[in-house]
Structure formats: C-alpha cells, structure tokens
Amino acid sequence: MALDKFRQVIENRHEYAGNWKSETGGKVCGCICPNVPEEYIYAGGILPVRILPDPKVPQTLAKDHIQANRCAMCLGCLEQGLSGQYDYLDGLVYVQSCLAQSQTFSSWVMHVPLAWNYRMFQPFRQDLPDARKVYVQLLEGFIASFENWLGAPISKESLAKSVAVYRENRQLLKQVYELRKKHPPLISGSDAQMVVLSSLLMDKKEHNELLKQLLQEMKAVQPSGNGDRPRLMLISSGIPPMDFTELVESIGADIVVEDHCIGVRHFWGEDPNDPPMDADPAEAIVRYYHEKKVQCAYQDWSGEKAQLRVSQLAKEFDAEAVIWLAQIFCGTHQWEIPEEIALFEKAGIPILKMQRGRTIPKSRFTEEIEAFLKDVKGEK
Amino acid sequence: MTQIKQQYEKKPLESWAKMKELRRWRFKNNWSAQKRGDLAIVSEAMMLRALWAGFGSPYYAVMSVSPYWTGAKRNPDEIHRLLAFTDSKGYGPQVCGALRLHLAHLLEGKTTVSPTGEKVVPDFAWQLNFCPQVSRLVYTAAKKLNIPYIQIEPLSGGDVEKSREYIVAQLYEAIEQVKKITGREYNPELLIEATKNELETLKLFAQICELNKSIPAPLCARDLISLTLIKTVMAHTKESVEFYKGLLDEVKYRAQNQITSTGFETKRLLMDAFPWPFPRALRYPETYGAVVVCGDHPFLDSQLEEDENGNWIPRRGTDEKIKSLKTMDDALRALAWLWEGGLKVNRHSLHNWHIEDTAEMPIRMAEQWHCDGLVLAAMRDCFQQMCFGMETKLLADARGIPNMLFYSILTDLRQFDPDAFQKQFDAFLSNGLGLTKFEERKEEGITKHA
C-alpha cells in the first residue's frame, strides 16, 4: 500500500536520504522552509530534502546558539543539524521566510561543515512588476552559485523535466485533497498529512508514482462511518506534530483541510489554467514561487491573503469548525490568530485556540478537544 | 568598596536644552501641522523622512500609533495595565512587547487625540517594512482609523544595487498614491532640499558616534540614545542639521578637552540593547566607574561603515551625494542609499539577519571603541532582536573577551526580573572585569533614578 511506504519514509527519513545517496551516487541538499525553488536542485541531479525537527528529541545543543524562547521548529531543525542527524547533506539552502528559520540557517552554516550553502532573499510584494524583476535577479544569483557548485550549467531540458515533475506532484497532492471534500472524507487528515510530509523528503518522481498508486487504491475505498463526525479545519504555525491530527481524529472528528507548512502552505497555488509547459521552464518557477505560491505569515505581513485563504478553504472543504494550534514562541503568526478567530466567529464557525510546545500535552488537549467537539455538535 | 575619584572633568551637555526644546516642538507640531495645511502621517520609527517633504513642507506631522508610548513605558503600572488589555484582545506575549503598548492605545482610541483633547485624523499611514510586526501594527492602525496605508518593502539583504532599485521604484509608486489620496502636487525641489538635510544630519550623527572612540568618551550611551530621537523624527529639516552641527562642535570640544558625562572611566563597555523600561541599566556600570560607550542602540540609524581595513568610519560619499543631488531621481536614490547605510551598523534591524556575517560585528566595534567588555542582550519580547546575542557570545567566549549575555525586554515587564539582571550585571562587573562598586553609589540599582 502506498500509505505504508509514505509512513516508512517519514519514520526513516535520514535512512531514505542516505540510501538514495549511496544508490545513485548523487548529492543531497537540505532546504529550509518551502520557498526554495527545488526544481533547480532536482534538475541538477541532487535530492532536495526539507529540513525538519524531530519533536521527540530535546533541544540541548541548539540552545547554545538560539535563544530558548525561539520556536521549537527552528531549535529542533538546528538540533538535528548540530547533532549530526543530517551528516549526509552536501548543501543547504534557505530562501527567506521567517527570522527564526533564518537563525537556523545561520547557526547551521557557522558550525556544520557543508560543501555549499546559499541564502536567498526575496521580495514579498506580489503586486509590483519591479518586485518580479528583483525576484528574477535574485534567483539568477542563486542559480549561478548552485551551478558553480555543481560544476556545470543546468540545461533547459533537465529544468523542464524537473518543473514537470514538481508540477505533477503539486497537482497530485491536490487530487488527494479532493478526496477530503467527500462526506465522510475518503482519506483521514493524519494520512493526508503523512502524504504531504513524505513529499518533502522523497525523490519527487518516486513520490509521484506512489501518489498515483494511492489515488488508484483510494478508488476502491469505501467511506467509513456515516459522515456525522464534525469536519474541522486545522490552522497552525509551522509544522505541528503529526500526533496532533491523530489525537483529534481519535477523539471523533475529521480534519478535512489544514493551513500550515505541511498543509496547503506547502503546495497550494499551482494554477490549473497555467500553460502545461512553458517555453521557458524558468518562467514557470518564477510564476509559482513569486506569484502563486501561498505566502506564510511572515511574507503576507498584512494577513489579508491568509484571511481570504482560510475563509475559502473552510467553505471549499465544508469545515464546520476550526482549531487554531499556535506554536509557543512563534512571533510570526501571532497577529493572525486574534484576527482569524474574529473572522470565524463572525461567520458563525466555532473556533478553538490551543497552544503547543515541542510536543503536545495529550491528556489536557484531549479534554479541551472533547469539550470543543461537544459544543460543535450542540451536545450538553 | 572604593571611593569615587574623579578622573576627568564632568559636565552636562549644553546641547541638551536644545534637544529637549526640539522634542517638545515636535510633539506639539504633531497636533497642529494639519491645521496649518501640512500632512499628518502615521508611521513607526520613521525612515526616509525627506520623502514626504515634497508634498509641501518638511514640518508634516509624524504620528506614532501611540503618542503616549514613551510615558507609558516608564510607568510599570501602566505597562501592566496595557499588556493585560492586549492579552484580553488575544494579542499575547508572542506579539512584540513594545507594539502591544501601541496597540492598546490604538484600541483605546488614543492615537488621534492630543493631551488637550484635540483630534487629528491622519491623511494616511505608511511604513517602511523593517519589521513585519511593526508593519502589521501600522496597517492595523490604518484599518481602525479608516485611512489609506502605504508600504515600502526593502529587501532584507543580498545585492545592494538591486535593493536600491527596488526601493526607488516603490518610492515613486508611494508618491503617486499620496497624490491621489490627498490631491496634492509633489514638489521635487522640496524633496531635494529635505534629502540634503537628511544626508547631512546622518553624517553629523555618525561623526558624533565616531568621536566616542576618544578616551575618555565625551558621551555615554544614555546620552547617545536620547540624542538619536531628533534625527529619527526630523533628520530632513534644517533645524536638525543645525542641532547636530552644534552638538558635533560640542562633542569635539569635549573630546579634545577630556570632558565626560561621568567624570571617570575605569572600563569601557559595548552594550547592544537595554531593557527599555529601565534606561538606568545603561548607566548602571557607572556605579563601578565603567562607562557604556557604544552599541547597536546608541548608534541607531547612524551612517557608520567599515572600510577595507575593518576600520569603523563615518560612511564615505555623503558630501559628494549632497553636492551632486539635482533631480528627484537623485534624491530618491540618495534616500535608498541612506537606508542601506543604516544597516551597516545596526544588527538589530530586520534587514541584517544573516548572522553568519554579522555575529562578529559587535566584537570589531568594541575593539575600535576601545571597550573592555561586551554586554549582549537576548530579547524576550522582540523576535527581531533575539537573533544575534548567542552567536556573538560564543565568538567572544572563544576569543577570551569578557562578556555577559542577559535576557532583556522591550517592555514586557512580566518577562523580566530587574533584580536578577542587576545581580548578573554585578557579577560581570566585579568578577568579569575586576571592578569594585563605589562606596557612595552602593545603594544604586537598575530601577533607581530611572
């Protein structure tokens, strides 16, 4: 089953990358945050993998470099780097997202030897032609540095192939999300998150094949239950631990969509009306990463796009309630929370705000979620 | 315990009175500018100030989201009240402490009301996005006040030339937006004149900062921090240029004649930030005879740069820019150039977040301002300023440079223990630097005489 394979990769992500390296003789490049135009890296025959924390590991080494009151995401990622979990990496790239992840990159490149690293800045305004021009120039800087490390230019053909693989991946992920619109959803929230998370870690071509297999397997799946479980949307800063969704679903609700860094913020924005293949594949990269891709709260500083997006998602996926799972010490998303709470309350959609640290306190959360679900269902 | 022995002449700054006068004028002007026919603009930590002079006058009002923030941050009870208020509105401790005070005043309706009850509705809000939380605050204010919002987004690093072009393009766009909003014409001559003043002001301030390399330092960091405000709000005016010219002359005289603010200087320190409700912290080392002479906050927005040999000097090219400034485009480019300049010294700016390049900066600065130790801040309630301290401390430790790293705040007193901080400071000054507290000042603390 495809889901088993996704689970295996997630549980053994370092082993997967190490095996890929030894089998292909290729290089592996770490990517911090979802704004890295991985298509270039992939076109160069290198495996891009997203840097992720391990919530089970305490952050002891990282706290010498980053304040303890930074988010668990940036501390956790750095901890993995400093402790040698990512010792197979040849390169590391960070494209500007939030300051906390920027710190992860800084301390990593200061203290962990790498053959290559690159920090790319980017303009966040999507409405201004000059911003696009600047983005293209900054991207050219990244490409030049990458090709210099690679020792060869990226050919247009290999870039076109890479762009096609990535676009297919995003489109297939969207198809998986379509299954969640059904009543009841045909795939659970925790399985859907596992699918997305594994896409950050795997060779995208292999991931696409597994996604196709999954979609095929899902055709035979019969909906379980009668669709009376509350349908929830999860909004969160960073990447929430996988066991949060599992916990919510074990209590008796379905998470039907999520707006966080391994939810729609990772792959949304691909426009089905875009030309299937650009004459210039680089244009497709600029269009996606600068113009279309969902911006995080750091980039969408006014929060307008986020508010519009979460409202639309709630409608599109028919979510009847929302959980806003805030990560403690995340300064990036904090202005959003009260405004989005007000937004949903105004729309008559129940919303529960919860706060997590590196891990989730299961017994306390269980009580809170149970009480919330009673409210949602109108039970006493 | 040792007795105070005066080493040098001690004299208060003569320019202080002028500075206070200008600050008072500026505050009053905010409530009267619009009546005179000038613009009233909401913005925080105003930058590129000359830009708006082109709409008729350099004496437009620069209104903070909270006109009463300075007073509030000196009053612990008021801080607690305002923080509790924003907590109740859902803006908790993860939102910048300083901005929560602003936000509370905004939500209480104080932004547009003068101390005497006059109401001013600003023409528009604008923000240079040096911090996304600040931008979000000003944007929130614009929505609440129902006024247009304009944003300039600089690049956060990378190629300087590209960043400059990007800013300039946005400045043109912003001018067109304000023309539409206000129906006013834009006068490039006024922009050019104001830009020359801004260039001159910031050059003068950098020269003043450089003079603090003198032994003894003619100014202490507390002086410098107070003196930065005039340029922050009115660097583009001729009054600002005149003020800093007078100040530079005075500081030069003090340096030549070993006149100080303290009368002694047993050790010199760099302090990169301080807990804002307790500005006394900047002077606390004086109870041991040590003086803070430089740092990020004391040199805020100054046009200092490092030359090819690593020497910190006032930024080169300012005079040439002033002389060659002829057109609107020249002026807008000069403003973008000034923005870049401010980054060269201020690590705490959002736009200097490549720590791998900047972690060593305070160490080099401390060497050139002849410091004996570093006092580094790790921020609790500002996500921007919590970037730098740890890596700099590791570098200083590796090189055997005496240093301390303390957890600081902007305003959230609930996250700060002044007694613990003072004990840490005492330990550093006595054990780390080998100093002894003056007998006459042994009762003084961080919170006393704030």
PDB file of C-alpha atoms in Angstrom, chain A residues 67-210:
ATOM      1  CA  GLN A  67      17.556  31.517  22.481  1.00  0.00           C
ATOM      2  CA  ALA A  68      15.399  29.020  24.312  1.00  0.00           C
ATOM      3  CA  ASN A  69      12.387  31.237  23.706  1.00  0.00           C
ATOM      4  CA  ARG A  70      12.540  30.745  19.965  1.00  0.00           C
ATOM      5  CA  CYS A  71      10.091  28.352  18.386  1.00  0.00           C
ATOM      6  CA  ALA A  72      10.522  24.598  18.627  1.00  0.00           C
ATOM      7  CA  MET A  73      10.685  24.434  14.846  1.00  0.00           C
ATOM      8  CA  CYS A  74      13.885  26.430  14.432  1.00  0.00           C
ATOM      9  CA  LEU A  75      15.515  24.968  17.543  1.00  0.00           C
ATOM     10  CA  GLY A  76      14.516  21.458  16.515  1.00  0.00           C
ATOM     11  CA  CYS A  77      15.876  21.831  12.987  1.00  0.00           C
ATOM     12  CA  LEU A  78      19.179  23.180  14.259  1.00  0.00           C
ATOM     13  CA  GLU A  79      19.386  20.428  16.860  1.00  0.00           C
ATOM     14  CA  GLN A  80      19.167  17.886  14.068  1.00  0.00           C
ATOM     15  CA  GLY A  81      21.966  19.644  12.208  1.00  0.00           C
ATOM     16  CA  LEU A  82      24.291  20.084  15.165  1.00  0.00           C
ATOM     17  CA  SER A  83      23.777  16.538  16.400  1.00  0.00           C
ATOM     18  CA  GLY A  84      24.826  15.081  13.052  1.00  0.00           C
ATOM     19  CA  GLN A  85      21.460  13.649  12.023  1.00  0.00           C
ATOM     20  CA  TYR A  86      21.891  15.363   8.672  1.00  0.00           C
ATOM     21  CA  ASP A  87      25.537  14.445   8.202  1.00  0.00           C
ATOM     22  CA  TYR A  88      24.761  13.195   4.685  1.00  0.00           C
ATOM     23  CA  LEU A  89      23.927  16.706   3.450  1.00  0.00           C
ATOM     24  CA  ASP A  90      26.208  18.237   0.857  1.00  0.00           C
ATOM     25  CA  GLY A  91      24.453  21.564   0.659  1.00  0.00           C
ATOM     26  CA  LEU A  92      21.938  23.737   2.465  1.00  0.00           C
ATOM     27  CA  VAL A  93      19.662  26.449   1.080  1.00  0.00           C
ATOM     28  CA  TYR A  94      17.427  28.923   2.798  1.00  0.00           C
ATOM     29  CA  VAL A  95      15.105  31.229   0.934  1.00  0.00           C
ATOM     30  CA  GLN A  96      13.776  33.986   3.084  1.00  0.00           C
ATOM     31  CA  SER A  97      10.776  33.124   5.180  1.00  0.00           C
ATOM     32  CA  CYS A  98      10.781  33.877   8.892  1.00  0.00           C
ATOM     33  CA  LEU A  99      13.551  35.140  11.137  1.00  0.00           C
ATOM     34  CA  ALA A 100      13.555  32.026  13.293  1.00  0.00           C
ATOM     35  CA  GLN A 101      14.343  29.768  10.360  1.00  0.00           C
ATOM     36  CA  SER A 102      16.917  32.288   9.231  1.00  0.00           C
ATOM     37  CA  GLN A 103      18.657  31.752  12.548  1.00  0.00           C
ATOM     38  CA  THR A 104      18.619  28.022  11.979  1.00  0.00           C
ATOM     39  CA  PHE A 105      20.385  28.533   8.669  1.00  0.00           C
ATOM     40  CA  SER A 106      22.940  30.964  10.141  1.00  0.00           C
ATOM     41  CA  SER A 107      23.973  28.783  13.034  1.00  0.00           C
ATOM     42  CA  TRP A 108      23.986  25.680  10.843  1.00  0.00           C
ATOM     43  CA  VAL A 109      26.363  27.131   8.271  1.00  0.00           C
ATOM     44  CA  MET A 110      28.533  28.615  11.018  1.00  0.00           C
ATOM     45  CA  HIS A 111      29.000  25.315  12.815  1.00  0.00           C
ATOM     46  CA  VAL A 112      28.337  22.401  10.468  1.00  0.00           C
ATOM     47  CA  PRO A 113      30.715  21.847   7.533  1.00  0.00           C
ATOM     48  CA  LEU A 114      28.956  21.803   4.152  1.00  0.00           C
ATOM     49  CA  ALA A 115      30.258  21.773   0.615  1.00  0.00           C
ATOM     50  CA  TRP A 116      27.833  24.523  -0.376  1.00  0.00           C
ATOM     51  CA  ASN A 117      25.261  26.792   1.172  1.00  0.00           C
ATOM     52  CA  TYR A 118      23.159  29.624  -0.106  1.00  0.00           C
ATOM     53  CA  ARG A 119      20.881  32.232   1.415  1.00  0.00           C
ATOM     54  CA  MET A 120      18.464  33.824  -0.989  1.00  0.00           C
ATOM     55  CA  PHE A 121      16.471  36.915  -0.167  1.00  0.00           C
ATOM     56  CA  GLN A 122      13.229  37.643  -1.920  1.00  0.00           C
ATOM     57  CA  PRO A 123      10.686  40.429  -2.276  1.00  0.00           C
ATOM     58  CA  PHE A 124       7.306  39.645  -0.792  1.00  0.00           C
ATOM     59  CA  ARG A 125       5.166  42.078  -2.733  1.00  0.00           C
ATOM     60  CA  GLN A 126       3.365  40.204  -5.477  1.00  0.00           C
ATOM     61  CA  ASP A 127       1.541  43.226  -6.877  1.00  0.00           C
ATOM     62  CA  LEU A 128       4.516  45.170  -8.174  1.00  0.00           C
ATOM     63  CA  PRO A 129       6.260  44.482 -11.509  1.00  0.00           C
ATOM     64  CA  ASP A 130       9.539  45.670 -10.008  1.00  0.00           C
ATOM     65  CA  ALA A 131       9.282  43.000  -7.317  1.00  0.00           C
ATOM     66  CA  ARG A 132       9.089  40.338 -10.004  1.00  0.00           C
ATOM     67  CA  LYS A 133      12.109  41.807 -11.734  1.00  0.00           C
ATOM     68  CA  VAL A 134      14.054  41.756  -8.483  1.00  0.00           C
ATOM     69  CA  TYR A 135      12.948  38.194  -7.736  1.00  0.00           C
ATOM     70  CA  VAL A 136      14.268  37.094 -11.118  1.00  0.00           C
ATOM     71  CA  GLN A 137      17.599  38.797 -10.455  1.00  0.00           C
ATOM     72  CA  LEU A 138      17.923  37.220  -7.029  1.00  0.00           C
ATOM     73  CA  LEU A 139      17.021  33.847  -8.449  1.00  0.00           C
ATOM     74  CA  GLU A 140      19.780  34.278 -11.010  1.00  0.00           C
ATOM     75  CA  GLY A 141      22.212  34.760  -8.130  1.00  0.00           C
ATOM     76  CA  PHE A 142      21.054  31.503  -6.582  1.00  0.00           C
ATOM     77  CA  ILE A 143      21.325  29.653  -9.904  1.00  0.00           C
ATOM     78  CA  ALA A 144      24.834  30.990 -10.569  1.00  0.00           C
ATOM     79  CA  SER A 145      26.039  29.879  -7.149  1.00  0.00           C
ATOM     80  CA  PHE A 146      24.361  26.497  -7.471  1.00  0.00           C
ATOM     81  CA  GLU A 147      25.771  25.854 -10.943  1.00  0.00           C
ATOM     82  CA  ASN A 148      29.200  26.881  -9.728  1.00  0.00           C
ATOM     83  CA  TRP A 149      28.994  24.257  -7.010  1.00  0.00           C
ATOM     84  CA  LEU A 150      27.595  21.718  -9.421  1.00  0.00           C
ATOM     85  CA  GLY A 151      30.396  22.434 -11.863  1.00  0.00           C
ATOM     86  CA  ALA A 152      28.020  22.552 -14.824  1.00  0.00           C
ATOM     87  CA  PRO A 153      25.085  24.632 -16.025  1.00  0.00           C
ATOM     88  CA  ILE A 154      21.551  23.307 -15.663  1.00  0.00           C
ATOM     89  CA  SER A 155      20.261  22.519 -19.146  1.00  0.00           C
ATOM     90  CA  LYS A 156      16.883  23.813 -20.241  1.00  0.00           C
ATOM     91  CA  GLU A 157      15.761  20.245 -20.904  1.00  0.00           C
ATOM     92  CA  SER A 158      16.597  18.968 -17.456  1.00  0.00           C
ATOM     93  CA  LEU A 159      14.958  22.027 -15.880  1.00  0.00           C
ATOM     94  CA  ALA A 160      11.835  21.475 -17.956  1.00  0.00           C
ATOM     95  CA  LYS A 161      11.686  17.850 -16.805  1.00  0.00           C
ATOM     96  CA  SER A 162      12.182  18.880 -13.204  1.00  0.00           C
ATOM     97  CA  VAL A 163       9.473  21.546 -13.417  1.00  0.00           C
ATOM     98  CA  ALA A 164       7.101  18.967 -14.884  1.00  0.00           C
ATOM     99  CA  VAL A 165       7.805  16.536 -12.029  1.00  0.00           C
ATOM    100  CA  TYR A 166       7.214  19.207  -9.371  1.00  0.00           C
ATOM    101  CA  ARG A 167       4.068  20.497 -11.005  1.00  0.00           C
ATOM    102  CA  GLU A 168       2.713  16.993 -11.271  1.00  0.00           C
ATOM    103  CA  ASN A 169       3.499  16.454  -7.609  1.00  0.00           C
ATOM    104  CA  ARG A 170       1.545  19.513  -6.564  1.00  0.00           C
ATOM    105  CA  GLN A 171      -1.357  18.568  -8.810  1.00  0.00           C
ATOM    106  CA  LEU A 172      -1.444  15.022  -7.460  1.00  0.00           C
ATOM    107  CA  LEU A 173      -1.374  16.310  -3.897  1.00  0.00           C
ATOM    108  CA  LYS A 174      -4.345  18.478  -4.758  1.00  0.00           C
ATOM    109  CA  GLN A 175      -6.142  15.409  -6.051  1.00  0.00           C
ATOM    110  CA  VAL A 176      -5.520  13.713  -2.726  1.00  0.00           C
ATOM    111  CA  TYR A 177      -7.023  16.737  -1.010  1.00  0.00           C
ATOM    112  CA  GLU A 178     -10.075  16.456  -3.250  1.00  0.00           C
ATOM    113  CA  LEU A 179     -10.765  13.122  -1.534  1.00  0.00           C
ATOM    114  CA  ARG A 180     -11.128  15.014   1.704  1.00  0.00           C
ATOM    115  CA  LYS A 181     -14.011  17.045   0.377  1.00  0.00           C
ATOM    116  CA  LYS A 182     -16.243  13.962   0.381  1.00  0.00           C
ATOM    117  CA  HIS A 183     -18.695  13.350   3.217  1.00  0.00           C
ATOM    118  CA  PRO A 184     -17.194  11.485   5.014  1.00  0.00           C
ATOM    119  CA  PRO A 185     -13.698  12.182   3.717  1.00  0.00           C
ATOM    120  CA  LEU A 186     -12.125   9.288   1.845  1.00  0.00           C
ATOM    121  CA  ILE A 187      -8.748   9.812   3.432  1.00  0.00           C
ATOM    122  CA  SER A 188      -8.142  10.773   7.038  1.00  0.00           C
ATOM    123  CA  GLY A 189      -6.405  14.015   7.959  1.00  0.00           C
ATOM    124  CA  SER A 190      -3.483  12.184   9.514  1.00  0.00           C
ATOM    125  CA  ASP A 191      -2.973  10.075   6.388  1.00  0.00           C
ATOM    126  CA  ALA A 192      -3.230  13.145   4.171  1.00  0.00           C
ATOM    127  CA  GLN A 193      -0.613  14.949   6.245  1.00  0.00           C
ATOM    128  CA  MET A 194       1.624  11.927   6.027  1.00  0.00           C
ATOM    129  CA  VAL A 195       1.313  12.055   2.248  1.00  0.00           C
ATOM    130  CA  VAL A 196       2.288  15.730   2.144  1.00  0.00           C
ATOM    131  CA  LEU A 197       5.080  15.345   4.670  1.00  0.00           C
ATOM    132  CA  SER A 198       6.639  12.490   2.727  1.00  0.00           C
ATOM    133  CA  SER A 199       6.718  14.685  -0.370  1.00  0.00           C
ATOM    134  CA  LEU A 200       9.187  16.941   1.417  1.00  0.00           C
ATOM    135  CA  LEU A 201      11.568  14.060   1.927  1.00  0.00           C
ATOM    136  CA  MET A 202      11.386  11.874  -1.148  1.00  0.00           C
ATOM    137  CA  ASP A 203      12.551  11.920  -4.704  1.00  0.00           C
ATOM    138  CA  LYS A 204       9.555  13.642  -6.267  1.00  0.00           C
ATOM    139  CA  LYS A 205       9.406  11.273  -9.217  1.00  0.00           C
ATOM    140  CA  GLU A 206       9.113   8.304  -6.886  1.00  0.00           C
ATOM    141  CA  HIS A 207       6.625  10.253  -4.793  1.00  0.00           C
ATOM    142  CA  ASN A 208       4.515  10.932  -7.865  1.00  0.00           C
ATOM    143  CA  GLU A 209       4.382   7.239  -8.674  1.00  0.00           C
ATOM    144  CA  LEU A 210       3.293   6.457  -5.156  1.00  0.00           C
TER     145      LEU A 210
END
